[in-house]
Short mmCIF file of N, CA and C and ligand atoms in Angstrom, two decimals:
data_model
loop_
_atom_site.label_atom_id
_atom_site.label_comp_id
_atom_site.label_asym_id
_atom_site.label_seq_id
_atom_site.Cartn_x
_atom_site.Cartn_y
_atom_site.Cartn_z
N MET M 1 0.85 -1.20 0.00
CA MET M 1 0.00 0.00 0.00
C MET M 1 0.88 1.24 0.00
N SER M 2 0.58 2.18 -0.87
CA SER M 2 1.43 3.38 -0.95
C SER M 2 1.09 4.34 0.18
N GLU M 3 2.09 5.11 0.56
CA GLU M 3 1.92 6.06 1.65
C GLU M 3 1.09 7.26 1.20
N THR M 4 0.28 7.75 2.09
CA THR M 4 -0.52 8.94 1.76
C THR M 4 -0.21 10.06 2.76
N LEU M 5 -0.52 11.27 2.34
CA LEU M 5 -0.22 12.44 3.15
C LEU M 5 -1.22 12.61 4.29
N THR M 6 -0.71 12.47 5.50
CA THR M 6 -1.49 12.73 6.71
C THR M 6 -0.55 13.44 7.67
N THR M 7 -1.09 13.88 8.80
CA THR M 7 -0.28 14.56 9.80
C THR M 7 0.94 13.70 10.16
N GLY M 8 2.11 14.31 10.17
CA GLY M 8 3.33 13.59 10.52
C GLY M 8 4.07 13.03 9.33
N LYS M 9 3.54 13.23 8.12
CA LYS M 9 4.25 12.83 6.91
C LYS M 9 4.90 14.06 6.28
N VAL M 10 6.00 13.83 5.59
CA VAL M 10 6.62 14.90 4.82
C VAL M 10 6.27 14.69 3.35
N GLY M 11 5.70 15.71 2.76
CA GLY M 11 5.30 15.64 1.36
C GLY M 11 6.22 16.49 0.50
N THR M 12 6.44 16.04 -0.72
CA THR M 12 7.20 16.81 -1.70
C THR M 12 6.31 16.97 -2.92
N PHE M 13 6.21 18.19 -3.42
CA PHE M 13 5.36 18.39 -4.61
C PHE M 13 5.92 19.46 -5.53
N GLU M 14 5.68 19.25 -6.82
CA GLU M 14 5.94 20.27 -7.83
C GLU M 14 4.67 21.11 -7.93
N TYR M 15 4.82 22.39 -8.21
CA TYR M 15 3.62 23.23 -8.24
C TYR M 15 3.77 24.40 -9.20
N THR M 16 2.63 24.87 -9.65
CA THR M 16 2.52 26.15 -10.33
C THR M 16 1.39 26.89 -9.66
N LEU M 17 1.62 28.16 -9.35
CA LEU M 17 0.61 29.00 -8.71
C LEU M 17 0.27 30.14 -9.66
N GLU M 18 -1.01 30.26 -9.98
CA GLU M 18 -1.46 31.34 -10.88
C GLU M 18 -2.50 32.19 -10.18
N ASP M 19 -2.58 33.46 -10.61
CA ASP M 19 -3.69 34.30 -10.14
C ASP M 19 -4.91 34.03 -11.04
N ASP M 20 -5.99 34.77 -10.80
CA ASP M 20 -7.23 34.50 -11.53
C ASP M 20 -7.15 34.86 -13.02
N THR M 21 -6.13 35.62 -13.40
CA THR M 21 -5.99 35.94 -14.82
C THR M 21 -5.11 34.92 -15.55
N GLY M 22 -4.61 33.92 -14.81
CA GLY M 22 -3.76 32.90 -15.43
C GLY M 22 -2.29 33.26 -15.42
N LYS M 23 -1.96 34.40 -14.79
CA LYS M 23 -0.56 34.80 -14.68
C LYS M 23 0.14 33.92 -13.64
N VAL M 24 1.31 33.39 -13.99
CA VAL M 24 2.05 32.54 -13.06
C VAL M 24 2.72 33.43 -12.01
N ILE M 25 2.37 33.19 -10.74
CA ILE M 25 2.93 33.96 -9.62
C ILE M 25 4.16 33.26 -9.08
N ASP M 26 4.11 31.94 -9.06
CA ASP M 26 5.22 31.18 -8.50
C ASP M 26 5.16 29.78 -9.09
N SER M 27 6.31 29.14 -9.14
CA SER M 27 6.37 27.81 -9.71
C SER M 27 7.62 27.11 -9.23
N SER M 28 7.54 25.79 -9.08
CA SER M 28 8.74 25.03 -8.69
C SER M 28 9.56 24.67 -9.92
N SER M 29 9.03 24.96 -11.11
CA SER M 29 9.73 24.64 -12.35
C SER M 29 11.05 25.40 -12.42
N GLY M 30 12.14 24.67 -12.59
CA GLY M 30 13.46 25.29 -12.60
C GLY M 30 14.02 25.53 -11.21
N LYS M 31 13.22 25.27 -10.17
CA LYS M 31 13.67 25.36 -8.78
C LYS M 31 13.50 23.98 -8.15
N SER M 32 13.69 23.92 -6.83
CA SER M 32 13.42 22.65 -6.16
C SER M 32 11.94 22.52 -5.90
N PRO M 33 11.43 21.29 -5.86
CA PRO M 33 10.04 21.12 -5.44
C PRO M 33 9.86 21.55 -3.98
N MET M 34 8.63 21.80 -3.60
CA MET M 34 8.31 22.19 -2.22
C MET M 34 8.33 20.94 -1.34
N VAL M 35 9.01 21.04 -0.20
CA VAL M 35 9.03 19.96 0.79
C VAL M 35 8.39 20.52 2.05
N TYR M 36 7.39 19.82 2.60
CA TYR M 36 6.70 20.38 3.77
C TYR M 36 6.27 19.27 4.72
N LEU M 37 6.06 19.65 5.97
CA LEU M 37 5.56 18.73 6.99
C LEU M 37 4.04 18.87 7.05
N HIS M 38 3.33 17.78 6.71
CA HIS M 38 1.88 17.83 6.68
C HIS M 38 1.31 18.00 8.09
N GLY M 39 0.32 18.87 8.22
CA GLY M 39 -0.35 19.09 9.49
C GLY M 39 0.34 20.13 10.37
N ALA M 40 1.40 20.76 9.84
CA ALA M 40 2.17 21.72 10.66
C ALA M 40 2.03 23.14 10.13
N GLN M 41 1.05 23.37 9.26
CA GLN M 41 0.81 24.71 8.72
C GLN M 41 2.05 25.30 8.04
N ASN M 42 2.83 24.45 7.37
CA ASN M 42 3.96 24.95 6.58
C ASN M 42 3.49 25.58 5.28
N ILE M 43 2.31 25.17 4.82
CA ILE M 43 1.76 25.69 3.57
C ILE M 43 0.36 26.24 3.86
N VAL M 44 -0.23 26.96 2.92
CA VAL M 44 -1.53 27.58 3.19
C VAL M 44 -2.57 26.49 3.48
N PRO M 45 -3.51 26.79 4.40
CA PRO M 45 -4.47 25.76 4.85
C PRO M 45 -5.25 25.10 3.72
N GLY M 46 -5.67 25.87 2.73
CA GLY M 46 -6.48 25.31 1.65
C GLY M 46 -5.73 24.28 0.83
N LEU M 47 -4.43 24.50 0.67
CA LEU M 47 -3.63 23.54 -0.10
C LEU M 47 -3.33 22.30 0.74
N GLU M 48 -3.06 22.51 2.01
CA GLU M 48 -2.79 21.37 2.91
C GLU M 48 -4.02 20.45 2.96
N LYS M 49 -5.18 21.06 3.03
CA LYS M 49 -6.43 20.28 3.08
C LYS M 49 -6.60 19.46 1.79
N ALA M 50 -6.29 20.08 0.64
CA ALA M 50 -6.45 19.38 -0.64
C ALA M 50 -5.44 18.24 -0.78
N LEU M 51 -4.28 18.37 -0.14
CA LEU M 51 -3.24 17.34 -0.26
C LEU M 51 -3.48 16.16 0.68
N GLU M 52 -4.32 16.35 1.69
CA GLU M 52 -4.60 15.29 2.66
C GLU M 52 -5.04 14.01 1.93
N GLY M 53 -4.38 12.91 2.23
CA GLY M 53 -4.76 11.62 1.65
C GLY M 53 -4.17 11.35 0.28
N GLN M 54 -3.42 12.32 -0.29
CA GLN M 54 -2.82 12.12 -1.61
C GLN M 54 -1.56 11.25 -1.51
N ALA M 55 -1.25 10.55 -2.59
CA ALA M 55 -0.06 9.71 -2.66
C ALA M 55 0.81 10.20 -3.82
N VAL M 56 2.01 9.64 -3.93
CA VAL M 56 2.90 9.98 -5.04
C VAL M 56 2.17 9.77 -6.37
N GLY M 57 2.30 10.74 -7.25
CA GLY M 57 1.61 10.65 -8.55
C GLY M 57 0.29 11.41 -8.56
N GLY M 58 -0.19 11.80 -7.37
CA GLY M 58 -1.44 12.56 -7.29
C GLY M 58 -1.29 13.92 -7.94
N VAL M 59 -2.21 14.26 -8.82
CA VAL M 59 -2.19 15.54 -9.51
C VAL M 59 -3.47 16.30 -9.14
N LEU M 60 -3.31 17.54 -8.73
CA LEU M 60 -4.44 18.32 -8.23
C LEU M 60 -4.48 19.69 -8.87
N ASP M 61 -5.68 20.15 -9.18
CA ASP M 61 -5.91 21.55 -9.49
C ASP M 61 -6.78 22.09 -8.36
N VAL M 62 -6.27 23.01 -7.61
CA VAL M 62 -6.96 23.50 -6.42
C VAL M 62 -7.11 25.00 -6.49
N VAL M 63 -8.32 25.49 -6.28
CA VAL M 63 -8.52 26.94 -6.14
C VAL M 63 -8.67 27.21 -4.65
N VAL M 64 -7.70 27.92 -4.09
CA VAL M 64 -7.73 28.23 -2.66
C VAL M 64 -8.23 29.66 -2.50
N PRO M 65 -9.39 29.83 -1.83
CA PRO M 65 -9.89 31.19 -1.62
C PRO M 65 -9.06 31.92 -0.57
N PRO M 66 -9.13 33.26 -0.55
CA PRO M 66 -8.28 34.04 0.39
C PRO M 66 -8.37 33.56 1.84
N GLU M 67 -9.59 33.17 2.29
CA GLU M 67 -9.71 32.80 3.72
C GLU M 67 -8.96 31.50 4.04
N GLU M 68 -8.63 30.71 3.00
CA GLU M 68 -7.81 29.51 3.23
C GLU M 68 -6.42 29.68 2.63
N GLY M 69 -6.13 30.92 2.20
CA GLY M 69 -4.83 31.23 1.62
C GLY M 69 -4.10 32.23 2.49
N TYR M 70 -3.87 33.43 1.97
CA TYR M 70 -3.11 34.44 2.71
C TYR M 70 -4.01 35.48 3.36
N GLY M 71 -5.29 35.14 3.53
CA GLY M 71 -6.20 36.03 4.26
C GLY M 71 -6.82 37.07 3.36
N GLU M 72 -7.83 37.73 3.89
CA GLU M 72 -8.48 38.81 3.17
C GLU M 72 -7.59 40.05 3.25
N SER M 73 -7.74 40.90 2.28
CA SER M 73 -7.04 42.18 2.32
C SER M 73 -7.69 43.05 3.40
N SER M 74 -6.87 43.75 4.20
CA SER M 74 -7.42 44.56 5.29
C SER M 74 -8.10 45.81 4.76
N GLY M 75 -7.75 46.24 3.55
CA GLY M 75 -8.29 47.46 2.99
C GLY M 75 -7.65 48.71 3.54
N ARG M 76 -6.69 48.53 4.46
CA ARG M 76 -6.02 49.71 5.04
C ARG M 76 -4.93 50.21 4.10
N GLU M 77 -4.73 51.50 4.10
CA GLU M 77 -3.66 52.11 3.30
C GLU M 77 -2.30 51.69 3.86
N PRO M 78 -1.31 51.45 3.00
CA PRO M 78 0.04 51.18 3.51
C PRO M 78 0.57 52.37 4.30
N GLN M 79 1.45 52.08 5.24
CA GLN M 79 2.09 53.12 6.05
C GLN M 79 3.43 53.48 5.43
N VAL M 80 3.79 54.75 5.53
CA VAL M 80 5.10 55.18 5.02
C VAL M 80 6.11 55.10 6.16
N VAL M 81 7.21 54.42 5.90
CA VAL M 81 8.30 54.33 6.87
C VAL M 81 9.57 54.82 6.18
N PRO M 82 10.30 55.76 6.80
CA PRO M 82 11.55 56.22 6.18
C PRO M 82 12.55 55.09 6.03
N ARG M 83 13.27 55.07 4.91
CA ARG M 83 14.26 54.03 4.63
C ARG M 83 15.25 53.88 5.77
N ARG M 84 15.63 55.00 6.41
CA ARG M 84 16.65 54.96 7.45
C ARG M 84 16.21 54.17 8.69
N GLU M 85 14.90 53.90 8.82
CA GLU M 85 14.44 53.11 9.97
C GLU M 85 14.63 51.61 9.76
N PHE M 86 15.04 51.22 8.56
CA PHE M 86 15.35 49.81 8.29
C PHE M 86 16.86 49.62 8.40
N PRO M 87 17.28 48.40 8.74
CA PRO M 87 18.73 48.16 8.81
C PRO M 87 19.38 48.49 7.47
N LYS M 88 20.54 49.15 7.55
CA LYS M 88 21.26 49.62 6.35
C LYS M 88 21.65 48.48 5.42
N ASP M 89 22.09 47.36 6.03
CA ASP M 89 22.68 46.28 5.24
C ASP M 89 21.63 45.32 4.66
N VAL M 90 20.34 45.64 4.87
CA VAL M 90 19.31 44.76 4.32
C VAL M 90 18.84 45.30 2.98
N ASN M 91 18.83 44.42 2.00
CA ASN M 91 18.43 44.78 0.65
C ASN M 91 16.89 44.71 0.55
N LEU M 92 16.22 45.86 0.62
CA LEU M 92 14.76 45.86 0.62
C LEU M 92 14.22 45.69 -0.80
N PHE M 93 13.11 44.95 -0.93
CA PHE M 93 12.46 44.83 -2.23
C PHE M 93 10.96 44.70 -2.04
N VAL M 94 10.22 45.06 -3.07
CA VAL M 94 8.75 45.01 -3.01
C VAL M 94 8.30 43.56 -2.86
N GLY M 95 7.41 43.31 -1.90
CA GLY M 95 6.92 41.96 -1.64
C GLY M 95 7.65 41.27 -0.51
N MET M 96 8.75 41.89 -0.07
CA MET M 96 9.55 41.32 1.02
C MET M 96 8.77 41.34 2.33
N GLY M 97 8.87 40.27 3.10
CA GLY M 97 8.25 40.20 4.43
C GLY M 97 9.31 40.44 5.50
N LEU M 98 8.96 41.23 6.50
CA LEU M 98 9.89 41.53 7.59
C LEU M 98 9.19 41.28 8.92
N ARG M 99 9.95 40.73 9.86
CA ARG M 99 9.39 40.53 11.20
C ARG M 99 9.41 41.85 11.96
N ALA M 100 8.31 42.12 12.64
CA ALA M 100 8.23 43.32 13.47
C ALA M 100 7.59 42.92 14.79
N GLN M 101 7.59 43.85 15.76
CA GLN M 101 6.95 43.59 17.05
C GLN M 101 6.04 44.75 17.38
N ASP M 102 4.89 44.45 17.95
CA ASP M 102 4.01 45.53 18.38
C ASP M 102 4.48 46.05 19.74
N SER M 103 3.75 47.03 20.30
CA SER M 103 4.20 47.68 21.53
C SER M 103 4.25 46.71 22.71
N GLU M 104 3.52 45.56 22.61
CA GLU M 104 3.57 44.56 23.68
C GLU M 104 4.59 43.45 23.39
N GLY M 105 5.35 43.63 22.32
CA GLY M 105 6.37 42.64 21.99
C GLY M 105 5.84 41.46 21.20
N LYS M 106 4.57 41.53 20.79
CA LYS M 106 4.00 40.43 20.00
C LYS M 106 4.49 40.51 18.56
N PRO M 107 5.06 39.40 18.04
CA PRO M 107 5.60 39.46 16.68
C PRO M 107 4.51 39.48 15.61
N PHE M 108 4.74 40.21 14.55
CA PHE M 108 3.89 40.14 13.37
C PHE M 108 4.77 40.41 12.15
N VAL M 109 4.20 40.20 10.99
CA VAL M 109 4.98 40.35 9.76
C VAL M 109 4.43 41.53 8.98
N ILE M 110 5.34 42.37 8.49
CA ILE M 110 4.94 43.44 7.58
C ILE M 110 5.54 43.16 6.21
N TYR M 111 4.87 43.64 5.19
CA TYR M 111 5.33 43.43 3.83
C TYR M 111 5.56 44.78 3.16
N ILE M 112 6.61 44.86 2.36
CA ILE M 112 6.89 46.08 1.63
C ILE M 112 6.02 46.09 0.39
N SER M 113 5.18 47.11 0.26
CA SER M 113 4.30 47.18 -0.91
C SER M 113 4.85 48.12 -1.98
N ASP M 114 5.73 49.04 -1.60
CA ASP M 114 6.34 49.92 -2.60
C ASP M 114 7.55 50.61 -1.98
N ILE M 115 8.46 51.01 -2.83
CA ILE M 115 9.64 51.78 -2.38
C ILE M 115 9.76 52.98 -3.30
N CYS M 116 9.66 54.19 -2.72
CA CYS M 116 9.82 55.42 -3.52
C CYS M 116 10.96 56.21 -2.91
N GLY M 117 12.13 56.03 -3.44
CA GLY M 117 13.29 56.74 -2.92
C GLY M 117 13.54 56.39 -1.47
N SER M 118 13.46 57.40 -0.58
CA SER M 118 13.74 57.16 0.83
C SER M 118 12.47 56.76 1.60
N ARG M 119 11.34 56.67 0.89
CA ARG M 119 10.08 56.30 1.54
C ARG M 119 9.75 54.85 1.21
N VAL M 120 9.52 54.06 2.27
CA VAL M 120 9.16 52.67 2.08
C VAL M 120 7.71 52.48 2.54
N LEU M 121 6.87 51.92 1.67
CA LEU M 121 5.48 51.68 2.05
C LEU M 121 5.34 50.26 2.57
N VAL M 122 4.79 50.14 3.77
CA VAL M 122 4.62 48.81 4.36
C VAL M 122 3.16 48.57 4.70
N THR M 123 2.78 47.28 4.69
CA THR M 123 1.42 46.89 4.98
C THR M 123 1.45 45.56 5.72
N THR M 124 0.42 45.28 6.50
CA THR M 124 0.35 43.98 7.16
C THR M 124 -0.31 42.94 6.25
N ASP M 125 -0.79 43.38 5.08
CA ASP M 125 -1.40 42.42 4.14
C ASP M 125 -0.31 41.69 3.37
N HIS M 126 -0.39 40.38 3.35
CA HIS M 126 0.49 39.58 2.49
C HIS M 126 0.24 40.01 1.05
N PRO M 127 1.30 40.00 0.20
CA PRO M 127 1.09 40.40 -1.20
C PRO M 127 -0.02 39.61 -1.90
N LEU M 128 -0.33 38.42 -1.43
CA LEU M 128 -1.39 37.61 -2.06
C LEU M 128 -2.69 37.63 -1.25
N ALA M 129 -2.79 38.53 -0.25
CA ALA M 129 -4.03 38.65 0.52
C ALA M 129 -5.15 39.07 -0.42
N GLY M 130 -6.34 38.52 -0.19
CA GLY M 130 -7.50 38.89 -0.98
C GLY M 130 -7.54 38.22 -2.35
N LYS M 131 -6.56 37.36 -2.64
CA LYS M 131 -6.51 36.74 -3.97
C LYS M 131 -6.80 35.25 -3.89
N ASN M 132 -7.49 34.74 -4.94
CA ASN M 132 -7.60 33.30 -5.10
C ASN M 132 -6.25 32.76 -5.52
N LEU M 133 -5.90 31.61 -4.99
CA LEU M 133 -4.64 30.97 -5.37
C LEU M 133 -4.98 29.75 -6.20
N ASN M 134 -4.60 29.76 -7.46
CA ASN M 134 -4.89 28.65 -8.35
C ASN M 134 -3.66 27.77 -8.46
N PHE M 135 -3.69 26.65 -7.73
CA PHE M 135 -2.53 25.76 -7.69
C PHE M 135 -2.72 24.59 -8.64
N HIS M 136 -1.66 24.26 -9.35
CA HIS M 136 -1.57 22.97 -10.03
C HIS M 136 -0.43 22.24 -9.35
N VAL M 137 -0.72 21.09 -8.80
CA VAL M 137 0.23 20.41 -7.92
C VAL M 137 0.38 18.95 -8.34
N GLU M 138 1.60 18.45 -8.30
CA GLU M 138 1.84 17.03 -8.47
C GLU M 138 2.68 16.52 -7.31
N VAL M 139 2.16 15.53 -6.61
CA VAL M 139 2.88 14.96 -5.47
C VAL M 139 3.99 14.06 -5.99
N VAL M 140 5.23 14.33 -5.56
CA VAL M 140 6.36 13.52 -6.04
C VAL M 140 7.05 12.75 -4.90
N GLY M 141 6.63 13.00 -3.66
CA GLY M 141 7.26 12.25 -2.57
C GLY M 141 6.40 12.27 -1.32
N VAL M 142 6.35 11.14 -0.61
CA VAL M 142 5.70 11.06 0.70
C VAL M 142 6.59 10.17 1.56
N ARG M 143 6.97 10.66 2.73
CA ARG M 143 7.76 9.83 3.65
C ARG M 143 7.38 10.20 5.09
N ASP M 144 7.80 9.34 6.02
CA ASP M 144 7.60 9.65 7.43
C ASP M 144 8.50 10.82 7.82
N ALA M 145 8.01 11.70 8.69
CA ALA M 145 8.86 12.78 9.21
C ALA M 145 9.83 12.19 10.21
N THR M 146 11.01 12.80 10.32
CA THR M 146 11.95 12.40 11.37
C THR M 146 11.48 13.02 12.69
N SER M 147 12.01 12.53 13.82
CA SER M 147 11.59 13.10 15.11
C SER M 147 12.02 14.56 15.22
N ASP M 148 13.17 14.92 14.60
CA ASP M 148 13.61 16.32 14.58
C ASP M 148 12.61 17.19 13.84
N GLU M 149 12.14 16.71 12.71
CA GLU M 149 11.20 17.50 11.92
C GLU M 149 9.90 17.71 12.70
N ILE M 150 9.43 16.66 13.38
CA ILE M 150 8.20 16.80 14.17
C ILE M 150 8.42 17.79 15.31
N ALA M 151 9.59 17.71 15.96
CA ALA M 151 9.90 18.63 17.06
C ALA M 151 10.00 20.07 16.56
N HIS M 152 10.56 20.26 15.38
CA HIS M 152 10.73 21.62 14.84
C HIS M 152 9.46 22.16 14.19
N GLY M 153 8.58 21.25 13.75
CA GLY M 153 7.37 21.70 13.07
C GLY M 153 7.57 22.08 11.62
N HIS M 154 8.66 21.57 11.00
CA HIS M 154 8.86 21.80 9.58
C HIS M 154 9.75 20.71 8.98
N ALA M 155 9.74 20.62 7.66
CA ALA M 155 10.52 19.59 6.98
C ALA M 155 11.97 20.03 6.84
N HIS M 156 12.88 19.05 6.85
CA HIS M 156 14.30 19.31 6.67
C HIS M 156 14.78 18.78 5.33
N GLY M 157 14.14 19.23 4.27
CA GLY M 157 14.59 18.87 2.92
C GLY M 157 14.15 17.49 2.48
N LEU M 158 14.58 17.13 1.31
CA LEU M 158 14.11 15.89 0.68
C LEU M 158 14.33 14.67 1.57
N ASP M 159 15.53 14.55 2.17
CA ASP M 159 15.85 13.34 2.93
C ASP M 159 15.68 13.53 4.44
N GLY M 160 15.27 14.73 4.86
CA GLY M 160 15.04 14.96 6.29
C GLY M 160 16.29 15.39 7.05
N HIS M 161 17.41 15.59 6.34
CA HIS M 161 18.65 15.94 7.05
C HIS M 161 19.26 17.25 6.55
N ALA M 162 18.50 18.03 5.83
CA ALA M 162 19.04 19.28 5.30
C ALA M 162 19.37 20.23 6.44
N HIS M 163 20.42 21.00 6.23
CA HIS M 163 20.78 22.05 7.17
C HIS M 163 19.77 23.18 7.03
N HIS M 164 19.42 23.82 8.08
CA HIS M 164 18.51 24.97 7.96
C HIS M 164 18.82 25.97 9.04
N HIS M 165 18.24 27.14 8.88
CA HIS M 165 18.47 28.18 9.89
C HIS M 165 17.26 28.35 10.78
ZN1 LIG Q 1 14.25 22.46 11.88
#
């Protein structure tokens, strides 16, 4: 019996992600396939749900709505932050996510939505917030997670022993 993706398994898949106009946003083509720990929220909830029970060779076309993807757009205007408030040695780019802390020290992520000279526009909306995610996925690997991977809550590469930060 072939292994299927359930909590505690590490899945590997090739993927193409398109927006609703058919524009390719991201793809594993020419890169490494995605390796993830199932049930650990390593990937968006809608895709994890669709992969549940799949085995090697499984091919899926999944439309993930924003509430199961990167969330709804907040509708709030981006905030302007002067470039000098970011670390000098960090190469900022549009779409980049940065860790920040609120006044109580609670971590959250901000995304750069635009850079105009010394003014950087940031938003708490993920660049794909409010968008349907159209995934085409092919499962190419399913294996048991190592105890380290389960303890860490993420996959350690194809064989489970990849170095990571
Ligand atoms: Zn780890």
